[in-house]
Amino acid sequence: MAGKGDIVVVDPRDWQIIPAENLVAAYQPEVQTQLLATVGTAAAAQVMLESLEVGTDGVVLRTNESEEVRKLVGYREGLLRGEALTLEVAEVVRVLRVGMGDRACTDFCTMLNQDEGLLVGNFARALFLVASESGESQYIASRPFRVNAGPVHAYTLVPGGKTKYLSELSAGDEVVTVDATGRQRTAIVGRMKIERRPLILVEARTSDGRHHSVILQNAETVKLLSAEKQPLSVADIAEGDRVLVHLQAEARHTGIEIEEQILER
């Protein structure tokens, strides 16, 4: 029926992944017919909308459960938020070795680019762009699926405009990755490793005069993205260097942005 009508609605019933991919392949973009799949859950909708990376043009959700509707709306909002984030330039004003702490290392089910990583910060109001370990190093082999993200208390960005503590992440969770131009996508956590490591604090000032900070593992392979969109090792970072940060509302409740007076330092 591809190309023979404006809209085709299919009811997959008990179909799984391969039939969905076969349908999407048959209705490629050059075909003018829109393909919609009838599904019973938000999870099934996600399978259809992500098949072969292109997905169906839409879904028809058949359910009496309001929770499934909310889950699908949340997933859809996450896709709409896939537009580029605004990244600001902040000037490093202080670098301090702070001793030992529990560091969370994030391994993804996705290969990341050299200018791509996680947004991490001591405070939700300013998240620093921590680069993946995609670059070559004389110390260790490249691991483009990894971001050595920061201590367990640090915030990171997750789909839906929310934040989570790094200590809350575990295998199967979704996290937002961002590149040096602000383009974002969702990546699935494959493994979290929490280990005791030496830490370093980086404090930076944005153009509004406010100071923000992030604590990271003190290691040559841990890097922030610079204003020049290049990885900058925390082992070499110094006052006057310029790094990329994402600014947002600072007050949070269980990771959700709220309006509230708050003082963090």
PDB file of C-alpha atoms in Angstrom:
ATOM      1  CA  MET A   1       0.000   0.000   0.000  1.00  0.00           C
ATOM      2  CA  ALA A   2       3.049   2.258   0.074  1.00  0.00           C
ATOM      3  CA  GLY A   3       2.475   5.215  -2.234  1.00  0.00           C
ATOM      4  CA  LYS A   4      -1.205   4.362  -2.771  1.00  0.00           C
ATOM      5  CA  GLY A   5      -2.732   6.534  -0.033  1.00  0.00           C
ATOM      6  CA  ASP A   6      -2.017   9.514   2.181  1.00  0.00           C
ATOM      7  CA  ILE A   7      -2.104   7.594   5.463  1.00  0.00           C
ATOM      8  CA  VAL A   8      -1.853   3.902   6.287  1.00  0.00           C
ATOM      9  CA  VAL A   9      -2.607   2.644   9.811  1.00  0.00           C
ATOM     10  CA  VAL A  10      -1.300  -0.811  10.689  1.00  0.00           C
ATOM     11  CA  ASP A  11      -2.112  -2.902  13.761  1.00  0.00           C
ATOM     12  CA  PRO A  12       1.055  -4.896  14.605  1.00  0.00           C
ATOM     13  CA  ARG A  13      -0.643  -6.846  17.436  1.00  0.00           C
ATOM     14  CA  ASP A  14       2.091  -9.268  18.600  1.00  0.00           C
ATOM     15  CA  TRP A  15       4.720  -8.166  16.076  1.00  0.00           C
ATOM     16  CA  GLN A  16       8.170  -7.551  17.435  1.00  0.00           C
ATOM     17  CA  ILE A  17      11.242  -5.643  16.225  1.00  0.00           C
ATOM     18  CA  ILE A  18      11.936  -7.192  12.806  1.00  0.00           C
ATOM     19  CA  PRO A  19       8.400  -6.749  11.367  1.00  0.00           C
ATOM     20  CA  ALA A  20       8.466  -3.121  12.489  1.00  0.00           C
ATOM     21  CA  GLU A  21      11.776  -2.590  10.707  1.00  0.00           C
ATOM     22  CA  ASN A  22      10.407  -4.258   7.563  1.00  0.00           C
ATOM     23  CA  LEU A  23       7.455  -1.860   7.559  1.00  0.00           C
ATOM     24  CA  VAL A  24       9.647   1.197   8.000  1.00  0.00           C
ATOM     25  CA  ALA A  25      11.931   0.028   5.194  1.00  0.00           C
ATOM     26  CA  ALA A  26       8.935  -0.310   2.856  1.00  0.00           C
ATOM     27  CA  TYR A  27       7.718   3.212   3.670  1.00  0.00           C
ATOM     28  CA  GLN A  28      10.923   5.146   3.192  1.00  0.00           C
ATOM     29  CA  PRO A  29      10.807   8.996   2.924  1.00  0.00           C
ATOM     30  CA  GLU A  30      10.572   8.961  -0.846  1.00  0.00           C
ATOM     31  CA  VAL A  31       7.156   7.308  -0.501  1.00  0.00           C
ATOM     32  CA  GLN A  32       4.464   9.943   0.095  1.00  0.00           C
ATOM     33  CA  THR A  33       2.345   7.704   2.315  1.00  0.00           C
ATOM     34  CA  GLN A  34       2.426   8.323   6.073  1.00  0.00           C
ATOM     35  CA  LEU A  35       2.722   5.150   8.138  1.00  0.00           C
ATOM     36  CA  LEU A  36       1.072   4.979  11.572  1.00  0.00           C
ATOM     37  CA  ALA A  37       1.290   1.975  13.911  1.00  0.00           C
ATOM     38  CA  THR A  38      -1.325   1.034  16.493  1.00  0.00           C
ATOM     39  CA  VAL A  39       0.283   0.253  19.868  1.00  0.00           C
ATOM     40  CA  GLY A  40      -0.887  -0.571  23.358  1.00  0.00           C
ATOM     41  CA  THR A  41       1.921   0.908  25.464  1.00  0.00           C
ATOM     42  CA  ALA A  42       4.380   3.782  25.424  1.00  0.00           C
ATOM     43  CA  ALA A  43       7.237   1.257  25.266  1.00  0.00           C
ATOM     44  CA  ALA A  44       5.774  -0.292  22.103  1.00  0.00           C
ATOM     45  CA  ALA A  45       5.338   3.194  20.652  1.00  0.00           C
ATOM     46  CA  GLN A  46       9.021   3.923  21.221  1.00  0.00           C
ATOM     47  CA  VAL A  47       9.963   0.735  19.341  1.00  0.00           C
ATOM     48  CA  MET A  48       7.866   1.808  16.354  1.00  0.00           C
ATOM     49  CA  LEU A  49       9.063   5.416  16.372  1.00  0.00           C
ATOM     50  CA  GLU A  50      12.730   4.356  16.529  1.00  0.00           C
ATOM     51  CA  SER A  51      12.772   1.397  14.101  1.00  0.00           C
ATOM     52  CA  LEU A  52      15.724   1.640  11.688  1.00  0.00           C
ATOM     53  CA  GLU A  53      16.487   5.055  13.283  1.00  0.00           C
ATOM     54  CA  VAL A  54      13.763   6.593  11.056  1.00  0.00           C
ATOM     55  CA  GLY A  55      10.687   5.065  12.662  1.00  0.00           C
ATOM     56  CA  THR A  56       7.054   5.233  11.659  1.00  0.00           C
ATOM     57  CA  ASP A  57       5.539   8.648  10.997  1.00  0.00           C
ATOM     58  CA  GLY A  58       3.421   8.315  14.125  1.00  0.00           C
ATOM     59  CA  VAL A  59       1.514   5.953  16.380  1.00  0.00           C
ATOM     60  CA  VAL A  60      -2.076   5.383  17.479  1.00  0.00           C
ATOM     61  CA  LEU A  61      -2.071   4.627  21.210  1.00  0.00           C
ATOM     62  CA  ARG A  62      -4.845   2.199  22.192  1.00  0.00           C
ATOM     63  CA  THR A  63      -5.102   2.161  25.986  1.00  0.00           C
ATOM     64  CA  ASN A  64      -7.299   2.981  28.947  1.00  0.00           C
ATOM     65  CA  GLU A  65      -4.279   3.667  31.157  1.00  0.00           C
ATOM     66  CA  SER A  66      -3.582   7.372  31.701  1.00  0.00           C
ATOM     67  CA  GLU A  67      -0.034   6.525  32.817  1.00  0.00           C
ATOM     68  CA  GLU A  68       0.759   5.140  29.349  1.00  0.00           C
ATOM     69  CA  VAL A  69      -0.481   8.392  27.803  1.00  0.00           C
ATOM     70  CA  ARG A  70       1.748  10.407  30.144  1.00  0.00           C
ATOM     71  CA  LYS A  71       4.753   8.228  29.329  1.00  0.00           C
ATOM     72  CA  LEU A  72       4.229   8.673  25.589  1.00  0.00           C
ATOM     73  CA  VAL A  73       3.793  12.449  25.981  1.00  0.00           C
ATOM     74  CA  GLY A  74       7.010  12.576  28.017  1.00  0.00           C
ATOM     75  CA  TYR A  75       8.857  10.605  25.356  1.00  0.00           C
ATOM     76  CA  ARG A  76       7.529  12.897  22.619  1.00  0.00           C
ATOM     77  CA  GLU A  77       8.519  16.008  24.581  1.00  0.00           C
ATOM     78  CA  GLY A  78      12.003  14.582  24.908  1.00  0.00           C
ATOM     79  CA  LEU A  79      12.211  14.299  21.113  1.00  0.00           C
ATOM     80  CA  LEU A  80      11.037  17.878  20.672  1.00  0.00           C
ATOM     81  CA  ARG A  81      13.665  19.057  23.130  1.00  0.00           C
ATOM     82  CA  GLY A  82      16.312  17.528  20.853  1.00  0.00           C
ATOM     83  CA  GLU A  83      17.019  20.983  19.454  1.00  0.00           C
ATOM     84  CA  ALA A  84      20.386  22.568  20.206  1.00  0.00           C
ATOM     85  CA  LEU A  85      21.061  23.753  23.733  1.00  0.00           C
ATOM     86  CA  THR A  86      22.617  27.137  24.372  1.00  0.00           C
ATOM     87  CA  LEU A  87      26.214  26.915  25.550  1.00  0.00           C
ATOM     88  CA  GLU A  88      27.912  29.890  27.221  1.00  0.00           C
ATOM     89  CA  VAL A  89      31.607  30.646  27.579  1.00  0.00           C
ATOM     90  CA  ALA A  90      32.928  30.806  31.143  1.00  0.00           C
ATOM     91  CA  GLU A  91      36.408  31.914  32.204  1.00  0.00           C
ATOM     92  CA  VAL A  92      38.264  29.710  34.672  1.00  0.00           C
ATOM     93  CA  VAL A  93      39.079  31.712  37.817  1.00  0.00           C
ATOM     94  CA  ARG A  94      40.209  28.965  40.194  1.00  0.00           C
ATOM     95  CA  VAL A  95      41.628  25.446  40.026  1.00  0.00           C
ATOM     96  CA  LEU A  96      41.994  23.519  43.288  1.00  0.00           C
ATOM     97  CA  ARG A  97      42.998  19.953  44.077  1.00  0.00           C
ATOM     98  CA  VAL A  98      40.533  18.881  46.752  1.00  0.00           C
ATOM     99  CA  GLY A  99      41.595  15.356  47.735  1.00  0.00           C
ATOM    100  CA  MET A 100      39.893  11.979  47.369  1.00  0.00           C
ATOM    101  CA  GLY A 101      36.246  11.237  46.648  1.00  0.00           C
ATOM    102  CA  ASP A 102      33.835   8.843  44.953  1.00  0.00           C
ATOM    103  CA  ARG A 103      33.881   9.412  41.204  1.00  0.00           C
ATOM    104  CA  ALA A 104      31.165   8.130  38.829  1.00  0.00           C
ATOM    105  CA  CYS A 105      32.337   6.949  35.392  1.00  0.00           C
ATOM    106  CA  THR A 106      29.615   6.555  32.745  1.00  0.00           C
ATOM    107  CA  ASP A 107      29.891   3.980  29.955  1.00  0.00           C
ATOM    108  CA  PHE A 108      27.242   4.276  27.215  1.00  0.00           C
ATOM    109  CA  CYS A 109      25.718   1.908  24.675  1.00  0.00           C
ATOM    110  CA  THR A 110      26.646   4.564  22.102  1.00  0.00           C
ATOM    111  CA  MET A 111      29.904   5.765  20.554  1.00  0.00           C
ATOM    112  CA  LEU A 112      30.456   9.473  21.237  1.00  0.00           C
ATOM    113  CA  ASN A 113      32.375  12.014  19.185  1.00  0.00           C
ATOM    114  CA  GLN A 114      35.489  13.798  20.419  1.00  0.00           C
ATOM    115  CA  ASP A 115      33.600  17.067  20.960  1.00  0.00           C
ATOM    116  CA  GLU A 116      30.655  15.343  22.643  1.00  0.00           C
ATOM    117  CA  GLY A 117      30.046  14.512  26.274  1.00  0.00           C
ATOM    118  CA  LEU A 118      27.917  15.043  29.365  1.00  0.00           C
ATOM    119  CA  LEU A 119      26.764  18.242  31.035  1.00  0.00           C
ATOM    120  CA  VAL A 120      27.918  18.024  34.661  1.00  0.00           C
ATOM    121  CA  GLY A 121      28.008  20.502  37.521  1.00  0.00           C
ATOM    122  CA  ASN A 122      28.050  21.009  41.272  1.00  0.00           C
ATOM    123  CA  PHE A 123      24.871  23.057  40.828  1.00  0.00           C
ATOM    124  CA  ALA A 124      21.963  22.594  38.422  1.00  0.00           C
ATOM    125  CA  ARG A 125      22.231  26.257  37.347  1.00  0.00           C
ATOM    126  CA  ALA A 126      25.475  25.702  35.416  1.00  0.00           C
ATOM    127  CA  LEU A 127      26.532  22.424  33.840  1.00  0.00           C
ATOM    128  CA  PHE A 128      30.022  22.085  32.357  1.00  0.00           C
ATOM    129  CA  LEU A 129      30.519  20.106  29.145  1.00  0.00           C
ATOM    130  CA  VAL A 130      32.747  17.142  30.073  1.00  0.00           C
ATOM    131  CA  ALA A 131      34.213  15.479  26.981  1.00  0.00           C
ATOM    132  CA  SER A 132      34.082  11.783  26.167  1.00  0.00           C
ATOM    133  CA  GLU A 133      37.289   9.748  26.119  1.00  0.00           C
ATOM    134  CA  SER A 134      37.177   9.586  22.294  1.00  0.00           C
ATOM    135  CA  GLY A 135      40.547  11.276  21.792  1.00  0.00           C
ATOM    136  CA  GLU A 136      43.834   9.454  21.578  1.00  0.00           C
ATOM    137  CA  SER A 137      46.030   9.433  24.674  1.00  0.00           C
ATOM    138  CA  GLN A 138      49.543   8.274  25.486  1.00  0.00           C
ATOM    139  CA  TYR A 139      48.243   6.955  28.799  1.00  0.00           C
ATOM    140  CA  ILE A 140      45.300   4.760  27.820  1.00  0.00           C
ATOM    141  CA  ALA A 141      43.436   3.464  24.757  1.00  0.00           C
ATOM    142  CA  SER A 142      40.590   5.553  23.367  1.00  0.00           C
ATOM    143  CA  ARG A 143      37.193   4.722  24.860  1.00  0.00           C
ATOM    144  CA  PRO A 144      34.641   6.720  22.827  1.00  0.00           C
ATOM    145  CA  PHE A 145      31.729   5.205  24.748  1.00  0.00           C
ATOM    146  CA  ARG A 146      32.912   6.677  28.065  1.00  0.00           C
ATOM    147  CA  VAL A 147      32.571   9.943  29.968  1.00  0.00           C
ATOM    148  CA  ASN A 148      34.507  10.135  33.223  1.00  0.00           C
ATOM    149  CA  ALA A 149      31.762  12.340  34.525  1.00  0.00           C
ATOM    150  CA  GLY A 150      32.444  13.482  38.080  1.00  0.00           C
ATOM    151  CA  PRO A 151      31.694  12.789  41.759  1.00  0.00           C
ATOM    152  CA  VAL A 152      28.515  11.121  42.957  1.00  0.00           C
ATOM    153  CA  HIS A 153      26.899  14.407  44.098  1.00  0.00           C
ATOM    154  CA  ALA A 154      27.127  16.110  40.688  1.00  0.00           C
ATOM    155  CA  TYR A 155      24.115  16.873  38.521  1.00  0.00           C
ATOM    156  CA  THR A 156      23.752  15.784  34.911  1.00  0.00           C
ATOM    157  CA  LEU A 157      21.019  16.410  32.333  1.00  0.00           C
ATOM    158  CA  VAL A 158      18.448  13.728  31.459  1.00  0.00           C
ATOM    159  CA  PRO A 159      15.547  13.740  28.949  1.00  0.00           C
ATOM    160  CA  GLY A 160      12.584  15.979  29.687  1.00  0.00           C
ATOM    161  CA  GLY A 161      14.694  18.904  30.886  1.00  0.00           C
ATOM    162  CA  LYS A 162      15.325  17.201  34.221  1.00  0.00           C
ATOM    163  CA  THR A 163      18.513  16.557  36.156  1.00  0.00           C
ATOM    164  CA  LYS A 164      19.778  13.545  38.083  1.00  0.00           C
ATOM    165  CA  TYR A 165      22.638  12.972  40.458  1.00  0.00           C
ATOM    166  CA  LEU A 166      25.363  10.849  38.899  1.00  0.00           C
ATOM    167  CA  SER A 167      24.963   8.454  41.826  1.00  0.00           C
ATOM    168  CA  GLU A 168      21.355   7.790  40.719  1.00  0.00           C
ATOM    169  CA  LEU A 169      22.278   6.539  37.247  1.00  0.00           C
ATOM    170  CA  SER A 170      22.424   2.838  36.452  1.00  0.00           C
ATOM    171  CA  ALA A 171      22.418   0.516  33.431  1.00  0.00           C
ATOM    172  CA  GLY A 172      19.447   1.167  31.136  1.00  0.00           C
ATOM    173  CA  ASP A 173      18.929   4.808  32.138  1.00  0.00           C
ATOM    174  CA  GLU A 174      18.740   7.520  29.477  1.00  0.00           C
ATOM    175  CA  VAL A 175      20.998  10.575  29.666  1.00  0.00           C
ATOM    176  CA  VAL A 176      21.363  13.627  27.410  1.00  0.00           C
ATOM    177  CA  THR A 177      24.695  13.966  25.614  1.00  0.00           C
ATOM    178  CA  VAL A 178      25.702  17.275  24.015  1.00  0.00           C
ATOM    179  CA  ASP A 179      28.392  18.329  21.557  1.00  0.00           C
ATOM    180  CA  ALA A 180      30.360  21.582  21.398  1.00  0.00           C
ATOM    181  CA  THR A 181      27.724  23.217  19.159  1.00  0.00           C
ATOM    182  CA  GLY A 182      24.926  22.415  21.622  1.00  0.00           C
ATOM    183  CA  ARG A 183      23.383  19.593  19.609  1.00  0.00           C
ATOM    184  CA  GLN A 184      21.899  17.028  21.957  1.00  0.00           C
ATOM    185  CA  ARG A 185      20.825  13.420  21.756  1.00  0.00           C
ATOM    186  CA  THR A 186      19.815  10.672  24.162  1.00  0.00           C
ATOM    187  CA  ALA A 187      22.228   7.888  25.092  1.00  0.00           C
ATOM    188  CA  ILE A 188      21.591   4.750  27.141  1.00  0.00           C
ATOM    189  CA  VAL A 189      23.824   4.007  30.120  1.00  0.00           C
ATOM    190  CA  GLY A 190      25.445   0.593  29.803  1.00  0.00           C
ATOM    191  CA  ARG A 191      27.408   0.680  33.033  1.00  0.00           C
ATOM    192  CA  MET A 192      28.187   3.009  35.922  1.00  0.00           C
ATOM    193  CA  LYS A 193      31.445   2.631  37.838  1.00  0.00           C
ATOM    194  CA  ILE A 194      31.900   4.414  41.163  1.00  0.00           C
ATOM    195  CA  GLU A 195      35.462   4.354  42.448  1.00  0.00           C
ATOM    196  CA  ARG A 196      37.554   6.367  44.868  1.00  0.00           C
ATOM    197  CA  ARG A 197      39.778   8.786  42.952  1.00  0.00           C
ATOM    198  CA  PRO A 198      41.676  12.097  43.441  1.00  0.00           C
ATOM    199  CA  LEU A 199      39.493  15.101  42.628  1.00  0.00           C
ATOM    200  CA  ILE A 200      39.979  18.624  41.304  1.00  0.00           C
ATOM    201  CA  LEU A 201      37.653  21.635  41.492  1.00  0.00           C
ATOM    202  CA  VAL A 202      37.292  23.995  38.532  1.00  0.00           C
ATOM    203  CA  GLU A 203      35.540  27.323  39.179  1.00  0.00           C
ATOM    204  CA  ALA A 204      34.559  29.574  36.293  1.00  0.00           C
ATOM    205  CA  ARG A 205      32.872  32.971  35.836  1.00  0.00           C
ATOM    206  CA  THR A 206      30.203  33.601  33.213  1.00  0.00           C
ATOM    207  CA  SER A 207      29.546  36.933  31.490  1.00  0.00           C
ATOM    208  CA  ASP A 208      26.941  37.893  34.113  1.00  0.00           C
ATOM    209  CA  GLY A 209      29.660  37.825  36.773  1.00  0.00           C
ATOM    210  CA  ARG A 210      28.369  34.730  38.553  1.00  0.00           C
ATOM    211  CA  HIS A 211      30.719  31.960  39.645  1.00  0.00           C
ATOM    212  CA  HIS A 212      29.996  28.289  38.992  1.00  0.00           C
ATOM    213  CA  SER A 213      31.978  25.138  39.645  1.00  0.00           C
ATOM    214  CA  VAL A 214      32.423  21.477  38.869  1.00  0.00           C
ATOM    215  CA  ILE A 215      34.481  18.791  40.592  1.00  0.00           C
ATOM    216  CA  LEU A 216      36.082  16.137  38.399  1.00  0.00           C
ATOM    217  CA  GLN A 217      38.583  13.335  38.682  1.00  0.00           C
ATOM    218  CA  ASN A 218      42.115  14.721  38.590  1.00  0.00           C
ATOM    219  CA  ALA A 219      43.447  12.779  35.598  1.00  0.00           C
ATOM    220  CA  GLU A 220      44.969  13.597  32.211  1.00  0.00           C
ATOM    221  CA  THR A 221      42.155  11.837  30.342  1.00  0.00           C
ATOM    222  CA  VAL A 222      39.380  13.895  31.974  1.00  0.00           C
ATOM    223  CA  LYS A 223      38.667  16.923  29.785  1.00  0.00           C
ATOM    224  CA  LEU A 224      36.326  19.889  29.523  1.00  0.00           C
ATOM    225  CA  LEU A 225      35.293  21.335  26.148  1.00  0.00           C
ATOM    226  CA  SER A 226      36.939  24.707  25.619  1.00  0.00           C
ATOM    227  CA  ALA A 227      35.469  27.825  24.022  1.00  0.00           C
ATOM    228  CA  GLU A 228      37.441  26.792  20.932  1.00  0.00           C
ATOM    229  CA  LYS A 229      35.466  23.512  20.945  1.00  0.00           C
ATOM    230  CA  GLN A 230      38.579  21.500  21.798  1.00  0.00           C
ATOM    231  CA  PRO A 231      39.045  19.051  24.713  1.00  0.00           C
ATOM    232  CA  LEU A 232      41.046  20.618  27.548  1.00  0.00           C
ATOM    233  CA  SER A 233      42.555  18.258  30.138  1.00  0.00           C
ATOM    234  CA  VAL A 234      41.904  19.127  33.768  1.00  0.00           C
ATOM    235  CA  ALA A 235      45.570  18.262  34.387  1.00  0.00           C
ATOM    236  CA  ASP A 236      46.526  21.277  32.244  1.00  0.00           C
ATOM    237  CA  ILE A 237      43.641  23.660  32.913  1.00  0.00           C
ATOM    238  CA  ALA A 238      44.578  27.037  34.387  1.00  0.00           C
ATOM    239  CA  GLU A 239      43.092  30.396  35.323  1.00  0.00           C
ATOM    240  CA  GLY A 240      42.147  32.349  32.216  1.00  0.00           C
ATOM    241  CA  ASP A 241      41.154  29.286  30.188  1.00  0.00           C
ATOM    242  CA  ARG A 242      37.663  29.447  28.695  1.00  0.00           C
ATOM    243  CA  VAL A 243      35.252  26.515  28.838  1.00  0.00           C
ATOM    244  CA  LEU A 244      31.700  25.759  27.727  1.00  0.00           C
ATOM    245  CA  VAL A 245      28.786  25.662  30.180  1.00  0.00           C
ATOM    246  CA  HIS A 246      25.011  25.377  29.902  1.00  0.00           C
ATOM    247  CA  LEU A 247      23.047  27.766  32.134  1.00  0.00           C
ATOM    248  CA  GLN A 248      19.559  26.974  33.372  1.00  0.00           C
ATOM    249  CA  ALA A 249      17.221  27.538  36.326  1.00  0.00           C
ATOM    250  CA  GLU A 250      18.908  26.587  39.583  1.00  0.00           C
ATOM    251  CA  ALA A 251      16.013  25.498  41.834  1.00  0.00           C
ATOM    252  CA  ARG A 252      15.135  21.809  41.504  1.00  0.00           C
ATOM    253  CA  HIS A 253      12.902  19.321  43.290  1.00  0.00           C
ATOM    254  CA  THR A 254      13.622  15.651  42.491  1.00  0.00           C
ATOM    255  CA  GLY A 255      15.322  16.875  39.320  1.00  0.00           C
ATOM    256  CA  ILE A 256      12.359  18.964  38.139  1.00  0.00           C
ATOM    257  CA  GLU A 257      12.774  22.702  37.613  1.00  0.00           C
ATOM    258  CA  ILE A 258      10.771  24.802  40.097  1.00  0.00           C
ATOM    259  CA  GLU A 259      10.443  28.463  41.026  1.00  0.00           C
ATOM    260  CA  GLU A 260      12.062  28.967  44.419  1.00  0.00           C
ATOM    261  CA  GLN A 261      14.644  31.130  46.098  1.00  0.00           C
ATOM    262  CA  ILE A 262      17.779  29.118  46.682  1.00  0.00           C
ATOM    263  CA  LEU A 263      21.376  29.826  47.673  1.00  0.00           C
ATOM    264  CA  GLU A 264      24.050  27.330  46.640  1.00  0.00           C
ATOM    265  CA  ARG A 265      27.805  27.729  46.907  1.00  0.00           C
TER     266      ARG A 265
END
